[in-house]
PDB file of C-alpha atoms in Angstrom:
ATOM      1  CA  UNK A   1      -5.023 -20.723  11.547  1.00 89.00           C
ATOM      2  CA  UNK A   2      -3.855 -18.106  14.037  1.00 94.00           C
ATOM      3  CA  UNK A   3      -2.802 -15.045  12.039  1.00 95.00           C
ATOM      4  CA  UNK A   4      -0.689 -12.152  13.239  1.00 96.00           C
ATOM      5  CA  UNK A   5      -1.814  -8.803  11.829  1.00 97.00           C
ATOM      6  CA  UNK A   6       1.027  -6.270  11.724  1.00 96.00           C
ATOM      7  CA  UNK A   7      -0.897  -3.033  11.256  1.00 94.00           C
ATOM      8  CA  UNK A   8       0.086   0.348   9.875  1.00 90.00           C
ATOM      9  CA  UNK A   9      -1.840   3.361   8.615  1.00 89.00           C
ATOM     10  CA  UNK A  10      -5.110   3.392   6.675  1.00 88.00           C
ATOM     11  CA  UNK A  11      -8.149   1.124   6.396  1.00 91.00           C
ATOM     12  CA  UNK A  12      -6.227  -1.866   5.051  1.00 93.00           C
ATOM     13  CA  UNK A  13      -5.760  -3.447   8.532  1.00 95.00           C
ATOM     14  CA  UNK A  14      -9.493  -3.175   9.285  1.00 96.00           C
ATOM     15  CA  UNK A  15     -10.355  -5.034   6.088  1.00 95.00           C
ATOM     16  CA  UNK A  16      -7.831  -7.783   6.771  1.00 96.00           C
ATOM     17  CA  UNK A  17      -9.143  -8.177  10.328  1.00 96.00           C
ATOM     18  CA  UNK A  18     -12.753  -8.414   9.130  1.00 96.00           C
ATOM     19  CA  UNK A  19     -11.854 -10.928   6.436  1.00 96.00           C
ATOM     20  CA  UNK A  20      -9.679 -13.093   8.686  1.00 96.00           C
ATOM     21  CA  UNK A  21     -12.362 -13.366  11.355  1.00 96.00           C
ATOM     22  CA  UNK A  22     -15.077 -14.006   8.735  1.00 96.00           C
ATOM     23  CA  UNK A  23     -12.968 -16.912   7.466  1.00 95.00           C
ATOM     24  CA  UNK A  24     -12.690 -18.353  10.957  1.00 95.00           C
ATOM     25  CA  UNK A  25      -9.103 -17.402  11.752  1.00 96.00           C
ATOM     26  CA  UNK A  26      -7.914 -16.288  15.174  1.00 96.00           C
ATOM     27  CA  UNK A  27      -6.089 -12.955  14.984  1.00 97.00           C
ATOM     28  CA  UNK A  28      -3.508 -11.240  17.181  1.00 97.00           C
ATOM     29  CA  UNK A  29      -2.822  -7.626  16.225  1.00 97.00           C
ATOM     30  CA  UNK A  30       0.423  -5.717  16.585  1.00 97.00           C
ATOM     31  CA  UNK A  31      -0.235  -2.046  15.780  1.00 96.00           C
ATOM     32  CA  UNK A  32       2.288   0.746  15.244  1.00 92.00           C
ATOM     33  CA  UNK A  33       1.538   3.538  17.730  1.00 91.00           C
ATOM     34  CA  UNK A  34       2.804   6.240  15.401  1.00 87.00           C
ATOM     35  CA  UNK A  35       0.811   5.152  12.343  1.00 88.00           C
ATOM     36  CA  UNK A  36      -2.236   2.982  12.973  1.00 93.00           C
ATOM     37  CA  UNK A  37      -5.704   4.494  13.318  1.00 94.00           C
ATOM     38  CA  UNK A  38      -6.707   4.322  17.027  1.00 95.00           C
ATOM     39  CA  UNK A  39     -10.148   3.035  15.986  1.00 97.00           C
ATOM     40  CA  UNK A  40      -8.499  -0.337  15.388  1.00 97.00           C
ATOM     41  CA  UNK A  41      -8.811  -0.937  19.138  1.00 97.00           C
ATOM     42  CA  UNK A  42     -12.615  -0.856  18.861  1.00 97.00           C
ATOM     43  CA  UNK A  43     -12.545  -3.133  15.822  1.00 97.00           C
ATOM     44  CA  UNK A  44     -10.306  -5.593  17.676  1.00 97.00           C
ATOM     45  CA  UNK A  45     -12.685  -5.575  20.632  1.00 97.00           C
ATOM     46  CA  UNK A  46     -15.665  -6.341  18.390  1.00 96.00           C
ATOM     47  CA  UNK A  47     -13.847  -9.325  16.947  1.00 97.00           C
ATOM     48  CA  UNK A  48     -12.429 -10.509  20.269  1.00 96.00           C
ATOM     49  CA  UNK A  49      -8.893 -10.099  18.907  1.00 97.00           C
ATOM     50  CA  UNK A  50      -6.076  -9.070  21.268  1.00 97.00           C
ATOM     51  CA  UNK A  51      -4.258  -5.916  20.170  1.00 97.00           C
ATOM     52  CA  UNK A  52      -0.800  -4.767  21.229  1.00 97.00           C
ATOM     53  CA  UNK A  53       0.342  -1.197  20.537  1.00 97.00           C
ATOM     54  CA  UNK A  54       4.092  -0.884  20.038  1.00 94.00           C
ATOM     55  CA  UNK A  55       6.396   1.814  18.728  1.00 91.00           C
ATOM     56  CA  UNK A  56       8.063   1.669  15.342  1.00 85.00           C
ATOM     57  CA  UNK A  57      11.423  -0.004  15.643  1.00 86.00           C
ATOM     58  CA  UNK A  58      10.355  -2.455  18.351  1.00 92.00           C
ATOM     59  CA  UNK A  59      10.857  -5.485  16.140  1.00 92.00           C
ATOM     60  CA  UNK A  60      11.946  -7.688  19.025  1.00 93.00           C
ATOM     61  CA  UNK A  61       8.751  -6.983  20.943  1.00 95.00           C
ATOM     62  CA  UNK A  62       6.649  -7.568  17.828  1.00 95.00           C
ATOM     63  CA  UNK A  63       8.202 -11.005  17.399  1.00 95.00           C
ATOM     64  CA  UNK A  64       7.765 -11.839  21.101  1.00 95.00           C
ATOM     65  CA  UNK A  65       4.066 -10.885  21.031  1.00 96.00           C
ATOM     66  CA  UNK A  66       3.406 -13.030  17.966  1.00 96.00           C
ATOM     67  CA  UNK A  67       5.372 -16.025  19.242  1.00 95.00           C
ATOM     68  CA  UNK A  68       3.713 -15.869  22.675  1.00 96.00           C
ATOM     69  CA  UNK A  69       0.330 -15.920  20.906  1.00 96.00           C
ATOM     70  CA  UNK A  70       1.290 -19.023  18.948  1.00 95.00           C
ATOM     71  CA  UNK A  71       1.218 -17.212  15.599  1.00 95.00           C
ATOM     72  CA  UNK A  72       2.833 -19.037  12.678  1.00 93.00           C
ATOM     73  CA  UNK A  73       1.675 -16.758   9.826  1.00 96.00           C
ATOM     74  CA  UNK A  74       1.463 -12.977   9.687  1.00 96.00           C
ATOM     75  CA  UNK A  75       0.089 -10.314   7.357  1.00 95.00           C
ATOM     76  CA  UNK A  76       1.479  -6.790   6.981  1.00 94.00           C
ATOM     77  CA  UNK A  77      -1.384  -4.389   6.279  1.00 93.00           C
ATOM     78  CA  UNK A  78      -1.238  -0.603   6.106  1.00 88.00           C
ATOM     79  CA  UNK A  79       1.359   2.028   5.430  1.00 81.00           C
ATOM     80  CA  UNK A  80       4.340   2.974   7.554  1.00 76.00           C
ATOM     81  CA  UNK A  81       5.950   6.117   6.183  1.00 70.00           C
ATOM     82  CA  UNK A  82       9.452   5.275   5.024  1.00 67.00           C
ATOM     83  CA  UNK A  83      10.520   8.863   5.703  1.00 64.00           C
ATOM     84  CA  UNK A  84      10.420   8.207   9.444  1.00 62.00           C
ATOM     85  CA  UNK A  85      13.689   6.313   9.139  1.00 63.00           C
ATOM     86  CA  UNK A  86      15.370   9.512   8.008  1.00 63.00           C
ATOM     87  CA  UNK A  87      13.413  11.988  10.140  1.00 63.00           C
ATOM     88  CA  UNK A  88      14.297  10.417  13.473  1.00 62.00           C
ATOM     89  CA  UNK A  89      10.874   8.861  13.912  1.00 65.00           C
ATOM     90  CA  UNK A  90      12.162   5.366  14.707  1.00 76.00           C
ATOM     91  CA  UNK A  91      14.141   4.324  17.757  1.00 82.00           C
ATOM     92  CA  UNK A  92      15.331   0.823  16.849  1.00 84.00           C
ATOM     93  CA  UNK A  93      15.590  -1.953  19.411  1.00 87.00           C
ATOM     94  CA  UNK A  94      18.403  -4.483  19.140  1.00 91.00           C
ATOM     95  CA  UNK A  95      16.495  -6.723  16.748  1.00 89.00           C
ATOM     96  CA  UNK A  96      15.666  -3.873  14.364  1.00 86.00           C
ATOM     97  CA  UNK A  97      19.135  -2.371  14.730  1.00 87.00           C
ATOM     98  CA  UNK A  98      20.650  -5.668  13.612  1.00 86.00           C
ATOM     99  CA  UNK A  99      18.468  -5.521  10.503  1.00 84.00           C
ATOM    100  CA  UNK A 100      19.486  -1.937   9.694  1.00 83.00           C
ATOM    101  CA  UNK A 101      23.174  -2.738  10.089  1.00 84.00           C
ATOM    102  CA  UNK A 102      22.983  -5.507   7.485  1.00 80.00           C
ATOM    103  CA  UNK A 103      21.316  -3.377   4.815  1.00 79.00           C
ATOM    104  CA  UNK A 104      23.334  -1.991   1.948  1.00 74.00           C
ATOM    105  CA  UNK A 105      20.459   0.375   1.103  1.00 72.00           C
ATOM    106  CA  UNK A 106      17.325   1.371   2.994  1.00 69.00           C
ATOM    107  CA  UNK A 107      14.839   1.110   0.138  1.00 72.00           C
ATOM    108  CA  UNK A 108      11.456  -0.508   0.744  1.00 72.00           C
ATOM    109  CA  UNK A 109      12.215  -3.956  -0.640  1.00 74.00           C
ATOM    110  CA  UNK A 110      15.504  -4.179   1.215  1.00 77.00           C
ATOM    111  CA  UNK A 111      14.154  -2.995   4.555  1.00 80.00           C
ATOM    112  CA  UNK A 112      10.858  -4.870   4.731  1.00 82.00           C
ATOM    113  CA  UNK A 113      12.354  -7.917   3.016  1.00 84.00           C
ATOM    114  CA  UNK A 114      14.965  -8.072   5.772  1.00 86.00           C
ATOM    115  CA  UNK A 115      12.245  -7.808   8.436  1.00 88.00           C
ATOM    116  CA  UNK A 116      10.401 -10.650   6.703  1.00 88.00           C
ATOM    117  CA  UNK A 117      13.596 -12.674   6.915  1.00 89.00           C
ATOM    118  CA  UNK A 118      13.856 -12.109  10.660  1.00 91.00           C
ATOM    119  CA  UNK A 119      10.229 -13.165  11.111  1.00 92.00           C
ATOM    120  CA  UNK A 120      10.944 -16.325   9.111  1.00 93.00           C
ATOM    121  CA  UNK A 121      13.967 -17.088  11.290  1.00 92.00           C
ATOM    122  CA  UNK A 122      11.608 -16.918  14.276  1.00 93.00           C
ATOM    123  CA  UNK A 123       9.089 -19.338  12.801  1.00 94.00           C
ATOM    124  CA  UNK A 124       6.640 -16.716  11.460  1.00 95.00           C
ATOM    125  CA  UNK A 125       5.892 -16.750   7.735  1.00 94.00           C
ATOM    126  CA  UNK A 126       4.797 -13.494   6.160  1.00 93.00           C
ATOM    127  CA  UNK A 127       1.754 -14.089   3.931  1.00 94.00           C
ATOM    128  CA  UNK A 128       0.611 -12.432   0.733  1.00 93.00           C
ATOM    129  CA  UNK A 129      -1.032  -9.321   2.196  1.00 92.00           C
ATOM    130  CA  UNK A 130      -3.962  -9.606  -0.231  1.00 94.00           C
ATOM    131  CA  UNK A 131      -4.625 -13.324   0.275  1.00 93.00           C
ATOM    132  CA  UNK A 132      -7.593 -12.711   2.591  1.00 95.00           C
ATOM    133  CA  UNK A 133      -9.143  -9.904   0.531  1.00 95.00           C
ATOM    134  CA  UNK A 134      -8.713 -10.977  -3.099  1.00 93.00           C
ATOM    135  CA  UNK A 135     -12.060  -9.459  -4.217  1.00 93.00           C
ATOM    136  CA  UNK A 136     -10.658  -5.986  -3.481  1.00 94.00           C
ATOM    137  CA  UNK A 137      -7.946  -6.265  -6.141  1.00 96.00           C
ATOM    138  CA  UNK A 138      -8.514  -4.106  -9.212  1.00 96.00           C
ATOM    139  CA  UNK A 139     -10.148  -5.848 -12.162  1.00 96.00           C
ATOM    140  CA  UNK A 140      -8.763  -5.534 -15.702  1.00 97.00           C
ATOM    141  CA  UNK A 141     -10.317  -3.094 -18.162  1.00 97.00           C
ATOM    142  CA  UNK A 142     -12.198   0.179 -17.802  1.00 97.00           C
ATOM    143  CA  UNK A 143     -13.718   0.301 -14.303  1.00 97.00           C
ATOM    144  CA  UNK A 144     -15.734   3.513 -14.648  1.00 97.00           C
ATOM    145  CA  UNK A 145     -18.613   4.627 -16.845  1.00 96.00           C
ATOM    146  CA  UNK A 146     -16.400   6.860 -18.944  1.00 95.00           C
ATOM    147  CA  UNK A 147     -13.923   5.374 -21.414  1.00 96.00           C
ATOM    148  CA  UNK A 148     -10.444   6.929 -21.764  1.00 97.00           C
ATOM    149  CA  UNK A 149     -10.017   9.380 -24.621  1.00 97.00           C
ATOM    150  CA  UNK A 150      -7.359   8.864 -27.261  1.00 97.00           C
ATOM    151  CA  UNK A 151      -5.115  11.460 -25.571  1.00 97.00           C
ATOM    152  CA  UNK A 152      -5.619   9.838 -22.170  1.00 97.00           C
ATOM    153  CA  UNK A 153      -4.750   6.435 -23.612  1.00 97.00           C
ATOM    154  CA  UNK A 154      -1.535   7.844 -25.098  1.00 98.00           C
ATOM    155  CA  UNK A 155      -0.645   9.340 -21.698  1.00 98.00           C
ATOM    156  CA  UNK A 156      -1.364   5.983 -20.032  1.00 98.00           C
ATOM    157  CA  UNK A 157       0.928   4.147 -22.446  1.00 97.00           C
ATOM    158  CA  UNK A 158       3.696   6.696 -21.964  1.00 98.00           C
ATOM    159  CA  UNK A 159       3.178   6.929 -18.199  1.00 97.00           C
ATOM    160  CA  UNK A 160       3.196   3.165 -17.700  1.00 97.00           C
ATOM    161  CA  UNK A 161       6.640   2.938 -19.308  1.00 97.00           C
ATOM    162  CA  UNK A 162       7.926   5.653 -16.995  1.00 97.00           C
ATOM    163  CA  UNK A 163       6.254   4.203 -13.878  1.00 97.00           C
ATOM    164  CA  UNK A 164       7.496   0.693 -14.635  1.00 96.00           C
ATOM    165  CA  UNK A 165      11.029   2.063 -14.833  1.00 96.00           C
ATOM    166  CA  UNK A 166      10.964   3.839 -11.464  1.00 95.00           C
ATOM    167  CA  UNK A 167       9.163   0.910  -9.828  1.00 94.00           C
ATOM    168  CA  UNK A 168      11.863  -1.462 -11.079  1.00 92.00           C
ATOM    169  CA  UNK A 169      14.416   0.747  -9.321  1.00 91.00           C
ATOM    170  CA  UNK A 170      12.286   0.754  -6.121  1.00 87.00           C
ATOM    171  CA  UNK A 171      12.039   4.558  -6.229  1.00 90.00           C
ATOM    172  CA  UNK A 172       8.253   4.787  -6.223  1.00 91.00           C
ATOM    173  CA  UNK A 173       5.174   3.367  -7.906  1.00 94.00           C
ATOM    174  CA  UNK A 174       3.343   6.455  -9.181  1.00 97.00           C
ATOM    175  CA  UNK A 175       3.939   9.049 -11.871  1.00 98.00           C
ATOM    176  CA  UNK A 176       1.803  11.964 -13.050  1.00 98.00           C
ATOM    177  CA  UNK A 177       1.905  12.823 -16.735  1.00 98.00           C
ATOM    178  CA  UNK A 178       0.303  15.297 -19.138  1.00 98.00           C
ATOM    179  CA  UNK A 179       0.726  15.528 -22.921  1.00 97.00           C
ATOM    180  CA  UNK A 180       3.200  12.613 -22.690  1.00 96.00           C
ATOM    181  CA  UNK A 181       5.517  14.484 -20.357  1.00 97.00           C
ATOM    182  CA  UNK A 182       6.331  13.487 -16.781  1.00 97.00           C
ATOM    183  CA  UNK A 183       5.001  16.085 -14.325  1.00 98.00           C
ATOM    184  CA  UNK A 184       5.757  14.426 -10.992  1.00 97.00           C
ATOM    185  CA  UNK A 185       7.425  11.246  -9.749  1.00 97.00           C
ATOM    186  CA  UNK A 186       6.743   9.500  -6.447  1.00 94.00           C
ATOM    187  CA  UNK A 187       9.579   8.749  -4.051  1.00 89.00           C
ATOM    188  CA  UNK A 188       8.848   8.532  -0.306  1.00 84.00           C
ATOM    189  CA  UNK A 189       6.093  11.142  -0.026  1.00 85.00           C
ATOM    190  CA  UNK A 190       3.168   8.986  -1.156  1.00 86.00           C
ATOM    191  CA  UNK A 191       0.619   9.016  -3.964  1.00 92.00           C
ATOM    192  CA  UNK A 192      -1.690  11.768  -2.719  1.00 92.00           C
ATOM    193  CA  UNK A 193       1.199  14.212  -2.365  1.00 94.00           C
ATOM    194  CA  UNK A 194       2.374  13.426  -5.905  1.00 96.00           C
ATOM    195  CA  UNK A 195      -1.132  14.093  -7.241  1.00 97.00           C
ATOM    196  CA  UNK A 196      -1.331  17.422  -5.418  1.00 96.00           C
ATOM    197  CA  UNK A 197       2.095  18.499  -6.659  1.00 97.00           C
ATOM    198  CA  UNK A 198       1.215  17.558 -10.237  1.00 97.00           C
ATOM    199  CA  UNK A 199      -1.979  19.599 -10.125  1.00 96.00           C
ATOM    200  CA  UNK A 200      -0.045  22.589  -8.819  1.00 96.00           C
ATOM    201  CA  UNK A 201       2.604  22.276 -11.526  1.00 97.00           C
ATOM    202  CA  UNK A 202       0.491  21.443 -14.574  1.00 96.00           C
ATOM    203  CA  UNK A 203      -3.099  22.339 -13.743  1.00 95.00           C
ATOM    204  CA  UNK A 204      -6.174  20.323 -14.792  1.00 96.00           C
ATOM    205  CA  UNK A 205      -5.854  17.353 -17.135  1.00 96.00           C
ATOM    206  CA  UNK A 206      -3.096  15.445 -15.342  1.00 97.00           C
ATOM    207  CA  UNK A 207      -3.164  11.639 -15.633  1.00 98.00           C
ATOM    208  CA  UNK A 208      -2.056   9.428 -12.742  1.00 98.00           C
ATOM    209  CA  UNK A 209      -0.374   6.058 -13.301  1.00 98.00           C
ATOM    210  CA  UNK A 210       0.188   3.718 -10.354  1.00 98.00           C
ATOM    211  CA  UNK A 211       1.938   0.400 -10.944  1.00 97.00           C
ATOM    212  CA  UNK A 212       3.208  -2.649  -9.141  1.00 95.00           C
ATOM    213  CA  UNK A 213       6.889  -3.453  -9.263  1.00 92.00           C
ATOM    214  CA  UNK A 214       7.942  -5.800 -12.096  1.00 90.00           C
ATOM    215  CA  UNK A 215       8.649  -8.505  -9.511  1.00 87.00           C
ATOM    216  CA  UNK A 216       6.123  -7.306  -6.934  1.00 89.00           C
ATOM    217  CA  UNK A 217       6.371  -9.129  -3.601  1.00 89.00           C
ATOM    218  CA  UNK A 218       2.730  -9.351  -2.607  1.00 92.00           C
ATOM    219  CA  UNK A 219       3.667  -9.746   1.046  1.00 89.00           C
ATOM    220  CA  UNK A 220       4.324  -6.025   1.397  1.00 84.00           C
ATOM    221  CA  UNK A 221       4.253  -2.611  -0.291  1.00 84.00           C
ATOM    222  CA  UNK A 222       1.323  -3.609  -2.495  1.00 90.00           C
ATOM    223  CA  UNK A 223      -0.127  -0.630  -4.423  1.00 93.00           C
ATOM    224  CA  UNK A 224      -3.282   0.725  -2.765  1.00 93.00           C
ATOM    225  CA  UNK A 225      -5.817   3.342  -3.809  1.00 94.00           C
ATOM    226  CA  UNK A 226      -8.767   4.562  -1.796  1.00 92.00           C
ATOM    227  CA  UNK A 227     -11.378   7.287  -1.615  1.00 92.00           C
ATOM    228  CA  UNK A 228      -8.623   9.733  -0.582  1.00 92.00           C
ATOM    229  CA  UNK A 229      -6.846   9.059  -3.895  1.00 95.00           C
ATOM    230  CA  UNK A 230      -9.895  10.105  -5.894  1.00 96.00           C
ATOM    231  CA  UNK A 231     -10.436  13.137  -3.670  1.00 96.00           C
ATOM    232  CA  UNK A 232      -6.826  14.211  -4.251  1.00 97.00           C
ATOM    233  CA  UNK A 233      -7.367  13.835  -7.994  1.00 97.00           C
ATOM    234  CA  UNK A 234     -10.549  15.906  -7.863  1.00 97.00           C
ATOM    235  CA  UNK A 235      -8.776  18.718  -6.017  1.00 97.00           C
ATOM    236  CA  UNK A 236      -5.817  18.620  -8.421  1.00 97.00           C
ATOM    237  CA  UNK A 237      -7.972  18.431 -11.550  1.00 97.00           C
ATOM    238  CA  UNK A 238      -6.505  15.053 -12.507  1.00 97.00           C
ATOM    239  CA  UNK A 239      -8.963  13.236 -14.760  1.00 97.00           C
ATOM    240  CA  UNK A 240      -7.587   9.754 -15.471  1.00 98.00           C
ATOM    241  CA  UNK A 241      -6.088   6.957 -13.359  1.00 98.00           C
ATOM    242  CA  UNK A 242      -4.382   3.738 -14.423  1.00 98.00           C
ATOM    243  CA  UNK A 243      -3.698   0.939 -11.906  1.00 98.00           C
ATOM    244  CA  UNK A 244      -2.350  -2.572 -12.338  1.00 97.00           C
ATOM    245  CA  UNK A 245      -5.138  -5.154 -12.382  1.00 97.00           C
ATOM    246  CA  UNK A 246      -4.700  -8.012  -9.925  1.00 95.00           C
ATOM    247  CA  UNK A 247      -1.885  -6.168  -8.145  1.00 95.00           C
ATOM    248  CA  UNK A 248      -3.597  -3.036  -6.765  1.00 96.00           C
ATOM    249  CA  UNK A 249      -5.937  -2.974  -3.779  1.00 95.00           C
ATOM    250  CA  UNK A 250      -8.972  -0.757  -4.178  1.00 95.00           C
ATOM    251  CA  UNK A 251     -10.070   0.069  -0.640  1.00 89.00           C
ATOM    252  CA  UNK A 252     -13.824   0.856  -0.662  1.00 83.00           C
ATOM    253  CA  UNK A 253     -13.972  -0.135  -4.318  1.00 82.00           C
ATOM    254  CA  UNK A 254     -17.610   0.805  -4.914  1.00 89.00           C
ATOM    255  CA  UNK A 255     -17.128   4.215  -3.298  1.00 92.00           C
ATOM    256  CA  UNK A 256     -14.008   4.819  -5.400  1.00 95.00           C
ATOM    257  CA  UNK A 257     -15.842   4.098  -8.631  1.00 96.00           C
ATOM    258  CA  UNK A 258     -18.889   6.169  -7.622  1.00 96.00           C
ATOM    259  CA  UNK A 259     -16.714   9.159  -6.697  1.00 96.00           C
ATOM    260  CA  UNK A 260     -14.738   8.859  -9.928  1.00 97.00           C
ATOM    261  CA  UNK A 261     -17.901   8.648 -12.019  1.00 97.00           C
ATOM    262  CA  UNK A 262     -19.310  11.713 -10.278  1.00 97.00           C
ATOM    263  CA  UNK A 263     -16.152  13.675 -11.085  1.00 96.00           C
ATOM    264  CA  UNK A 264     -15.824  12.376 -14.649  1.00 97.00           C
ATOM    265  CA  UNK A 265     -12.572  10.562 -13.798  1.00 98.00           C
ATOM    266  CA  UNK A 266     -11.755   7.441 -15.794  1.00 98.00           C
ATOM    267  CA  UNK A 267     -10.112   4.481 -14.020  1.00 98.00           C
ATOM    268  CA  UNK A 268      -8.487   1.666 -15.984  1.00 98.00           C
ATOM    269  CA  UNK A 269      -7.082  -1.617 -14.708  1.00 97.00           C
ATOM    270  CA  UNK A 270      -4.008  -2.419 -16.784  1.00 97.00           C
ATOM    271  CA  UNK A 271      -3.343  -6.059 -17.570  1.00 93.00           C
ATOM    272  CA  UNK A 272       0.341  -6.876 -17.113  1.00 81.00           C
ATOM    273  CA  UNK A 273       1.967  -9.186 -19.635  1.00 68.00           C
TER     274      UNK A 273
END
């Protein structure tokens, strides 16, 4: 299979590229100039994968590159900050402008779902973004050496109800809680910023709950945690993290667990009913 890799920020695209090539797939990369780590060029060269750097909003060019390469399936990997839509960071081409004009709201599901629809109309199917890297999904149960305390478990139960509610509304996927009170709620700023704000507001002992949406579309906006998440928790004094098992990517999983164990942070993979 010839796979198109639509790359954004973070290490996610590197992992997908490595996995796709290891599984014998040809890969053509389309990388967002404003977001993607420039080191992806070197990784593409090592794998013999062509890479095309385009600006956010150039949907028409993205489609042309993939179609010219003979791509029939594509994977979206990496973050593109949603705030850029509102901060003037995107200059839409005609294809992207047509998508924006049809939207009744510019939330994540609506926007990226509409882009997925345009790709489909052009003969390119968007794949489950985790399909090539299933082993990196969080496992169920306690993932660290330390077990959650009774108070932490109560905060997890409370926080999961709150996080599920905001995720269902496509507001965000992370909440910070302490003593069964909501300290901070994620919107467009991202998980690490929420953690930092919670530490500033409530001090040490904050618990972080990150969830998938109730009807999570695994093609995009999949919850991701990495070493930076644990570092943000260490700085903020947050001591417990709950993620949804089977729905959350743990980038550098072994390093995440080792860092959490060193800091005395408990990580739990919640099983969804």
